[in-house]
PDB file of C-alpha atoms in Angstrom:
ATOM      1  CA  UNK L   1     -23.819  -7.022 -12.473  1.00  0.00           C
ATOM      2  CA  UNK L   2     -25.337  -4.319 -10.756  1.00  0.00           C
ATOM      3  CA  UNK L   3     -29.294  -5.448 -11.618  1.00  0.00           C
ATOM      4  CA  UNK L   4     -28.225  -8.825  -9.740  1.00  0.00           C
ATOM      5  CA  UNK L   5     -26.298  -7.398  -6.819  1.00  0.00           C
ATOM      6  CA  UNK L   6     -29.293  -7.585  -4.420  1.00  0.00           C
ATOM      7  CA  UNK L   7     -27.647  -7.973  -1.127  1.00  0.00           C
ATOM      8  CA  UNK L   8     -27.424  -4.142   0.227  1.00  0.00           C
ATOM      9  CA  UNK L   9     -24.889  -5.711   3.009  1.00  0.00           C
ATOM     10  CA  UNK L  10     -22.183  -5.893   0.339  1.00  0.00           C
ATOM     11  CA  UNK L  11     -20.763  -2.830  -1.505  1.00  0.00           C
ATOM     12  CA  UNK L  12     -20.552  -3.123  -5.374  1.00  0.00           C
ATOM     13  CA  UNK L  13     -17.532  -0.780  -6.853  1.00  0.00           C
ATOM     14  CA  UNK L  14     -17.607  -0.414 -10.791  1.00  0.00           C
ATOM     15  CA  UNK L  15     -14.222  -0.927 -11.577  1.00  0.00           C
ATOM     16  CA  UNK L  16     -12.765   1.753 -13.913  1.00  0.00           C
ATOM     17  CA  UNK L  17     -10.457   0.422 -16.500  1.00  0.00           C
ATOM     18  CA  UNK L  18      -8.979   1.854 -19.409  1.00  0.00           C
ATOM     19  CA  UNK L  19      -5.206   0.982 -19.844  1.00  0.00           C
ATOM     20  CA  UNK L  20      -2.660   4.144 -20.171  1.00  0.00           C
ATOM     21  CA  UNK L  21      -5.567   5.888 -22.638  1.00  0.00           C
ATOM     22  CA  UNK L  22      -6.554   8.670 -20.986  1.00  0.00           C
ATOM     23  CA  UNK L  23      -9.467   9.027 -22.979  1.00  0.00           C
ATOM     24  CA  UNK L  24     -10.415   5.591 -21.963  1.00  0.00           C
ATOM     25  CA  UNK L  25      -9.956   5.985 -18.261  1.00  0.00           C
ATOM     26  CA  UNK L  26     -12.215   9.005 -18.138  1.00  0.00           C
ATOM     27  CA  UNK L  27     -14.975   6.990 -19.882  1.00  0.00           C
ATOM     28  CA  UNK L  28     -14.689   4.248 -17.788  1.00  0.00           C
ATOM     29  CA  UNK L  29     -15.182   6.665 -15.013  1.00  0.00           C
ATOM     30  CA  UNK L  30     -18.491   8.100 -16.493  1.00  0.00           C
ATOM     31  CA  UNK L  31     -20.135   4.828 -17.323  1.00  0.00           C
ATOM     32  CA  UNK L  32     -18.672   4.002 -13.401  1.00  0.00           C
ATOM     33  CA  UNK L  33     -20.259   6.643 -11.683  1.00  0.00           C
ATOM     34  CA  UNK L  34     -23.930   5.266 -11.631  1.00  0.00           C
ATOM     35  CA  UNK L  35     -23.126   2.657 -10.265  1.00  0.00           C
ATOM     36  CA  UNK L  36     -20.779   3.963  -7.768  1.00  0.00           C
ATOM     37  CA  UNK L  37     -23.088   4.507  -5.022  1.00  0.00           C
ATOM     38  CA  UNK L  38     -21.069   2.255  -1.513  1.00  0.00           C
ATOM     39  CA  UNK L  39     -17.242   3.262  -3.650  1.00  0.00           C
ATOM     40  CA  UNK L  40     -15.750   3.275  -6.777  1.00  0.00           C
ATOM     41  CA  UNK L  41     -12.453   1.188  -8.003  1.00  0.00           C
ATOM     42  CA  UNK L  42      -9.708   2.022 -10.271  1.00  0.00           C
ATOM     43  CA  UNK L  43      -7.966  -1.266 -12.055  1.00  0.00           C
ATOM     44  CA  UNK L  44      -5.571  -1.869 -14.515  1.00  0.00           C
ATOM     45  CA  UNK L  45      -2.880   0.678 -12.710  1.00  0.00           C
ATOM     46  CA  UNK L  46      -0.287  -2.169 -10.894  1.00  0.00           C
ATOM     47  CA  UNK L  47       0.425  -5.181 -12.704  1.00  0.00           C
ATOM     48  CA  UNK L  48       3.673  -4.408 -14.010  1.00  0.00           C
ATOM     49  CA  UNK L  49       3.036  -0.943 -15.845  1.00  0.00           C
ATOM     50  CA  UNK L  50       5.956   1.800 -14.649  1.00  0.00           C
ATOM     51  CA  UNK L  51       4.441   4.114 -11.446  1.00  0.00           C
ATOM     52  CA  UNK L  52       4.719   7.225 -13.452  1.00  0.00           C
ATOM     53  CA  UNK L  53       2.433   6.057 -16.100  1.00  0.00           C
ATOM     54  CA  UNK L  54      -0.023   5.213 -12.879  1.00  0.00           C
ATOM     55  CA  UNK L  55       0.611   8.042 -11.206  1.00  0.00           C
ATOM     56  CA  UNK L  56      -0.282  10.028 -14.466  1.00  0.00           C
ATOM     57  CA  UNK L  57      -3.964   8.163 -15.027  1.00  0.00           C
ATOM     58  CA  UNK L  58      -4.526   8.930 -11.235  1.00  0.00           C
ATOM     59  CA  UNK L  59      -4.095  12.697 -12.484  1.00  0.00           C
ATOM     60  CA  UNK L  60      -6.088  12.487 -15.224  1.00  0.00           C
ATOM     61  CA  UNK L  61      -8.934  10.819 -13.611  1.00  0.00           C
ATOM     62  CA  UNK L  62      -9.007  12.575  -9.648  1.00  0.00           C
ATOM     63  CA  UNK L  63     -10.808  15.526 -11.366  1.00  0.00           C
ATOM     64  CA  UNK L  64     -13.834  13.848 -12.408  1.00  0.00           C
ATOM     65  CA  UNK L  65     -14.270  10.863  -9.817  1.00  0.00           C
ATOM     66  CA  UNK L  66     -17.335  10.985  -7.686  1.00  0.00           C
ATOM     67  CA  UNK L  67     -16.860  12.404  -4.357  1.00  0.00           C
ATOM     68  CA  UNK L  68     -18.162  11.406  -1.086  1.00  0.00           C
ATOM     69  CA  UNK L  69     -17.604   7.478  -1.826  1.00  0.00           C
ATOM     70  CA  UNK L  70     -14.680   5.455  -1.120  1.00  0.00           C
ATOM     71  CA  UNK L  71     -11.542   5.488  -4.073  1.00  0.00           C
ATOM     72  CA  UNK L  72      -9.897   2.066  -3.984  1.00  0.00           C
ATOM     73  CA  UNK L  73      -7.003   1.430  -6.028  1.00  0.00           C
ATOM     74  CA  UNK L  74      -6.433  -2.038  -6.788  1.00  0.00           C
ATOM     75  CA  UNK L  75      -3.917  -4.066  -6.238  1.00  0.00           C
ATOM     76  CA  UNK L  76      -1.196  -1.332  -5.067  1.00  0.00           C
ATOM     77  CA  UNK L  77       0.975  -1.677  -1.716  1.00  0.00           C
ATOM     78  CA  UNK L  78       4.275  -0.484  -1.753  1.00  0.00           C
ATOM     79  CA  UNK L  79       4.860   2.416   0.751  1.00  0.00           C
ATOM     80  CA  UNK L  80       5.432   5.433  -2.421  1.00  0.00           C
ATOM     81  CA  UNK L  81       2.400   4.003  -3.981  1.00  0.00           C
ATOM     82  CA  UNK L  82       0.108   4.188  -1.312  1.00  0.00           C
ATOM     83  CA  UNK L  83       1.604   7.838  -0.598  1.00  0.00           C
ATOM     84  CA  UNK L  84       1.441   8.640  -4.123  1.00  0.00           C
ATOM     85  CA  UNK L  85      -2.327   7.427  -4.394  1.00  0.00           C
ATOM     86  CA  UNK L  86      -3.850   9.322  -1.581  1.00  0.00           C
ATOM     87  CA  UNK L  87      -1.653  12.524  -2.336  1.00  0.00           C
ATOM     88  CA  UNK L  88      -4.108  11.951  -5.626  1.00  0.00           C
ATOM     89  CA  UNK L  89      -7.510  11.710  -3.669  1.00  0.00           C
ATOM     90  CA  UNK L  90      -6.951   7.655  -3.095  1.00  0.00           C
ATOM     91  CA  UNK L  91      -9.063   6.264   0.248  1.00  0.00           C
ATOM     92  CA  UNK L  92      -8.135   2.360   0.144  1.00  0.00           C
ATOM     93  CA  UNK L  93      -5.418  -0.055  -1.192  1.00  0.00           C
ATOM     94  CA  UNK L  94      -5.206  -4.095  -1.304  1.00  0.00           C
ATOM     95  CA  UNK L  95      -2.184  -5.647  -1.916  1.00  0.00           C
ATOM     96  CA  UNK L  96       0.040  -9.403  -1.152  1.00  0.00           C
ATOM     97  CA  UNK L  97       3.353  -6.637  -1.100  1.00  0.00           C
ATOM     98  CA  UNK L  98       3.241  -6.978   2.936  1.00  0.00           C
ATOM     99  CA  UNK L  99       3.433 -10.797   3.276  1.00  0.00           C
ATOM    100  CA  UNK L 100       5.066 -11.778  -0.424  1.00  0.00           C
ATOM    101  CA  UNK L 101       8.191  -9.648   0.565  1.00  0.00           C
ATOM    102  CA  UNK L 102       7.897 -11.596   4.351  1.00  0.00           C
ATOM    103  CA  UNK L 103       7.805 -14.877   2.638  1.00  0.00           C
ATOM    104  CA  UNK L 104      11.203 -13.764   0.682  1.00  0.00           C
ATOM    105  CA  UNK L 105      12.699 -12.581   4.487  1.00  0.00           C
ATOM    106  CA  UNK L 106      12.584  -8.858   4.092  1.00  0.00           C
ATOM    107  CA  UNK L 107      10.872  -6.333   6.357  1.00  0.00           C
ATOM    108  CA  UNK L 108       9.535  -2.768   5.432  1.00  0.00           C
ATOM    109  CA  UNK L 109      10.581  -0.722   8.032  1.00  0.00           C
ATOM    110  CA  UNK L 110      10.526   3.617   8.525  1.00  0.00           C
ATOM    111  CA  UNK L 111      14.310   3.469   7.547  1.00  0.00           C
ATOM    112  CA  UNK L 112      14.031   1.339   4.157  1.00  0.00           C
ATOM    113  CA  UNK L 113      13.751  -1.685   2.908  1.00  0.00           C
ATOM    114  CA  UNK L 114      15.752  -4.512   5.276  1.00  0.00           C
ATOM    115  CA  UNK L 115      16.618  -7.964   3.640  1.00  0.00           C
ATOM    116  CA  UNK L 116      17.150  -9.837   6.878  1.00  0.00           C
ATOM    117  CA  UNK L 117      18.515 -12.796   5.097  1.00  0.00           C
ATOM    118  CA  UNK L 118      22.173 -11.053   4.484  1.00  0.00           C
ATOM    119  CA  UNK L 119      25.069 -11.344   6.602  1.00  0.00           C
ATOM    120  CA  UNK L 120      25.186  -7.912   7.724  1.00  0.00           C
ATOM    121  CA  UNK L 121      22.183  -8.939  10.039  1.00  0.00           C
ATOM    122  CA  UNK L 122      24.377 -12.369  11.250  1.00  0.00           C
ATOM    123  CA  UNK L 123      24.957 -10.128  14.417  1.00  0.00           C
ATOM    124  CA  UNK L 124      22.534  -7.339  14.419  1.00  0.00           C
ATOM    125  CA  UNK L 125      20.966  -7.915  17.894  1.00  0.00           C
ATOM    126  CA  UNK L 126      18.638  -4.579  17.584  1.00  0.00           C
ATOM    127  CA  UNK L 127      14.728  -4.585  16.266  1.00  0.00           C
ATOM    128  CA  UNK L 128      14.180  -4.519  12.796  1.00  0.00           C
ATOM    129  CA  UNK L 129      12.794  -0.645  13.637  1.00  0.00           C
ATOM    130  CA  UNK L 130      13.570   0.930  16.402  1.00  0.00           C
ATOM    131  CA  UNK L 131      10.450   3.345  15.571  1.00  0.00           C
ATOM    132  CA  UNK L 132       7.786   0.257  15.753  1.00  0.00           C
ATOM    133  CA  UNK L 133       6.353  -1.588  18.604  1.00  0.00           C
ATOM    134  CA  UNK L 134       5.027  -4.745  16.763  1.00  0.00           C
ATOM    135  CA  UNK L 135       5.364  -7.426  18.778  1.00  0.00           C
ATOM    136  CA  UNK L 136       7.975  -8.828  16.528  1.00  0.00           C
ATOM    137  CA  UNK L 137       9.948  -5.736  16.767  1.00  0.00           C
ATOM    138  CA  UNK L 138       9.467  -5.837  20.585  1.00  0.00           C
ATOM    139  CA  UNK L 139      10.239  -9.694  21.077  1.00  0.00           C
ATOM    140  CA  UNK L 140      12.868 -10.612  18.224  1.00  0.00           C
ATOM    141  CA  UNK L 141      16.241  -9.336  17.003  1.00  0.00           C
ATOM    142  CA  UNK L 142      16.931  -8.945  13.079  1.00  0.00           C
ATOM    143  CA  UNK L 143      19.904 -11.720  13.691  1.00  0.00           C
ATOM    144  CA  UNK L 144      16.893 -14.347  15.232  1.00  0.00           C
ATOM    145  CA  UNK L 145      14.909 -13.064  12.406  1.00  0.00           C
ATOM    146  CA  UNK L 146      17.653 -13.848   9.735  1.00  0.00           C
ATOM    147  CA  UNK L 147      18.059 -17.492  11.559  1.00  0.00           C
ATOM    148  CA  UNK L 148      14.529 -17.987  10.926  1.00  0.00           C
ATOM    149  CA  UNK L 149      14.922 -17.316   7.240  1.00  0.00           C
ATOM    150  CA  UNK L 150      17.647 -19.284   6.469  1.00  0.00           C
ATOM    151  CA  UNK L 151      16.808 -21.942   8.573  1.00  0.00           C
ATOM    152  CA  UNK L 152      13.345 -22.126   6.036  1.00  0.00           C
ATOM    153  CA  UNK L 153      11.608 -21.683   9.480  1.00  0.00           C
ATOM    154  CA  UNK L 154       7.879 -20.639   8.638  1.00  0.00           C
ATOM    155  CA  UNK L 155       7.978 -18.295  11.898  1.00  0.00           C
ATOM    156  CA  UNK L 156      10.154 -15.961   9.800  1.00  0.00           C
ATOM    157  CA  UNK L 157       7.222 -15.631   7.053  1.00  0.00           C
ATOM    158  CA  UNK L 158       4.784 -15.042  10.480  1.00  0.00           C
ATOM    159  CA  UNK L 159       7.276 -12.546  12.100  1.00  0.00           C
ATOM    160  CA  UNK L 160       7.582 -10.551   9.106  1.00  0.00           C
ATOM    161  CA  UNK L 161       4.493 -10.524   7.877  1.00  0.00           C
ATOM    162  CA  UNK L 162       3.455  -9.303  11.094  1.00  0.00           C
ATOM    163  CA  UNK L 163       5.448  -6.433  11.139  1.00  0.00           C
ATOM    164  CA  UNK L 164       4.581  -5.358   7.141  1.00  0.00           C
ATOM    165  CA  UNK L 165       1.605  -5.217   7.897  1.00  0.00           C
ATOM    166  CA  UNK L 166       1.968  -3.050  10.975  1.00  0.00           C
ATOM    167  CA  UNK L 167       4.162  -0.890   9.001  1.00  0.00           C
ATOM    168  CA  UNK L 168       1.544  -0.352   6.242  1.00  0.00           C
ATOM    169  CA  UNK L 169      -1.196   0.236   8.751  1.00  0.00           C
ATOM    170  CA  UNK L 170       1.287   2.906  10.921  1.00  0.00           C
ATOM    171  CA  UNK L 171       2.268   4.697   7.719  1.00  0.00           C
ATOM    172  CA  UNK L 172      -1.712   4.463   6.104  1.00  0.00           C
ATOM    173  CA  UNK L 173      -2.350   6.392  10.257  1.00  0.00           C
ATOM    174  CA  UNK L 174       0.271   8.861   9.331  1.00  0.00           C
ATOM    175  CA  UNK L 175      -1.172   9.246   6.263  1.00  0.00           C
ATOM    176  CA  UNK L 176      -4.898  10.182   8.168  1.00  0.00           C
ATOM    177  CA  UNK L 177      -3.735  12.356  10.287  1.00  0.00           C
ATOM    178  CA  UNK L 178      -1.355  14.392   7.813  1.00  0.00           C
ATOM    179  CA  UNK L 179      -4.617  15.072   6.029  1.00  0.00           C
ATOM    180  CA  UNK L 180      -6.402  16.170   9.375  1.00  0.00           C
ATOM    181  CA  UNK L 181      -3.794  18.286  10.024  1.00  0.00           C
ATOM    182  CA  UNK L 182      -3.728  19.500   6.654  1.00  0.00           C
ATOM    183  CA  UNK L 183       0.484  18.571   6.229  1.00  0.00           C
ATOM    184  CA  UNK L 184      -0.063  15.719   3.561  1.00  0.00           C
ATOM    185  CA  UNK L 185       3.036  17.399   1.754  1.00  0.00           C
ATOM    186  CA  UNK L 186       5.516  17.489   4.658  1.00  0.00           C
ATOM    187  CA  UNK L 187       4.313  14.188   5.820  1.00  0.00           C
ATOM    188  CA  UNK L 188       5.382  13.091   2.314  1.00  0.00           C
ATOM    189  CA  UNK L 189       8.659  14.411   2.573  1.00  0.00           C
ATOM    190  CA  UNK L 190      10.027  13.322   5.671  1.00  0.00           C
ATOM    191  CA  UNK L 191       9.031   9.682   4.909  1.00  0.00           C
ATOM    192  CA  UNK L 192      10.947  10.130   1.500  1.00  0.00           C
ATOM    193  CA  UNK L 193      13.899  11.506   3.694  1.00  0.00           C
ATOM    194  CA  UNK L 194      13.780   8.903   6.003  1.00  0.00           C
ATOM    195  CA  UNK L 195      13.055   5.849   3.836  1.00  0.00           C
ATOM    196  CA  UNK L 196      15.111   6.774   1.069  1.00  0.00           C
ATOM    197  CA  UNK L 197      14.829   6.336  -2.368  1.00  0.00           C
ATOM    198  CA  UNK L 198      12.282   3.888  -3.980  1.00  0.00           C
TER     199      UNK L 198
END
C-alpha cells in the first residue's frame, strides 16, 4: 500500500490493529510507525467491544505512538468517547453517531441525551439547548421538532443532524481550548456534571 500511494496530496495512515491483545496493539504500532509520516490510525477499538476495554488499548498504546502526526481513532463519536480519546493523546474522530441518532429523532445536547419523539416534548416550546445557537436551536422548538419526527418528516433527520453535529464540533472546541489552557481535567468534569451519566 504504501509503495503505490504516489499522490503526496493524500495522507496515508497505517492503521494499527490488534484486537484487545496488548501485545498485538503495540506491534501493530511499530510496524505502523514507518509509514506514519501525514498521521497514524488506530482501528478495531468501536464496533461493539465495551469502552473500558478501548479505553485500556488507548493506554497501552499512547506511550509509544509517534508524536508530531495526527492520532485518528476510527470510527468513535459519542461525546465520553471523544473526551476519553483525546484525554489519551487522540487528535481526530469519524463517526455516523451525529446523524444515525438524528435519523432515530434524538438530539445530543450539553444537558444529555434528548429523545424528541416522547410526549414530554408534545409541549416543550423551548430550544433543544438553551446553551447552542445552531440555527435549529435558534429557529425551532423541541415540540416542532417532535412533530417532525412523528410526522416521518425528513426535516426532522436535517434539523437534528444539524444540531449533532454542531454539538460535536462545540464540545471537540472545548476540547482545544481546555488543552491550551492546560484544564483538560476540569473541562472533563463539568461536561460529566452537566451531561450526566453515559
Amino acid at each position: 500500500c504504501a509503495a503505490a500511494h504516489k499522490n503526496e496530496d493524500q495522507a496515508l495512515f497505517p492503521i494499527v490493529q490488534g484486537n484487545f491483545f496488548k501485545d498485538l496493539r503495540l506491534a501493530g504500532v511499530e510496524a505502523a510507525k514507518p509509514y506514519a509520516k501525514y498521521g497514524i490510525a488506530i482501528g478495531g477499538l468501536s464496533v461493539g467491544e465495551p469502552k473500558p476495554l478501548m479505553y485500556e488499548m488507548l493506554d497501552t498504546i499512547q506511550p509509544v505512538l509517534p508524536t508530531g502526526v495526527p492520532r485518528y481513532l476510527m470510527g468513535v463519536g459519542s461525546p465520553d468517547c471523544l473526551i476519553e480519546g483525546v484525554m489519551r493523546g487522540i487528535d481526530m474522530f469519524d463517526c455516523v453517531l451525529a446523524t444515525r441518532i438524528a435519523r432515530n429523532g434524538t438530539a445530543l445536547t450539553s444537558k444529555g441525551k434528548v429523545v424528541v419523539r416522547n410526549a414530554v416534548y408534545k409541549e416543550g416550546f423551548t430550544p433543544l439547548d438553551e446553551e447552542c445557537d445552531c440555527y435549529c436551536c435558534k429557529n425551532y422548538t423541541k415540540a416542532y421538532l417532535r412533530h417532525l419526527v412523528n410526522a416521518g418528516e425528513m426535516l426532522s433527520s436535517m434539523l437534528l443532524s444539524m444540531h449533532n453535529v454542531t454539538f460535536l464540533n462545540r464540545l471537540m472546541r472545548g476540547l482545544r481550548n481546555a488543552i491550551l489552557e492546560g484544564n483538560l481535567k476540569e473541562f472533563a468534569a463539568d461536561f460529566y456534571r452537566k451531561y450526566g451519566k453515559i
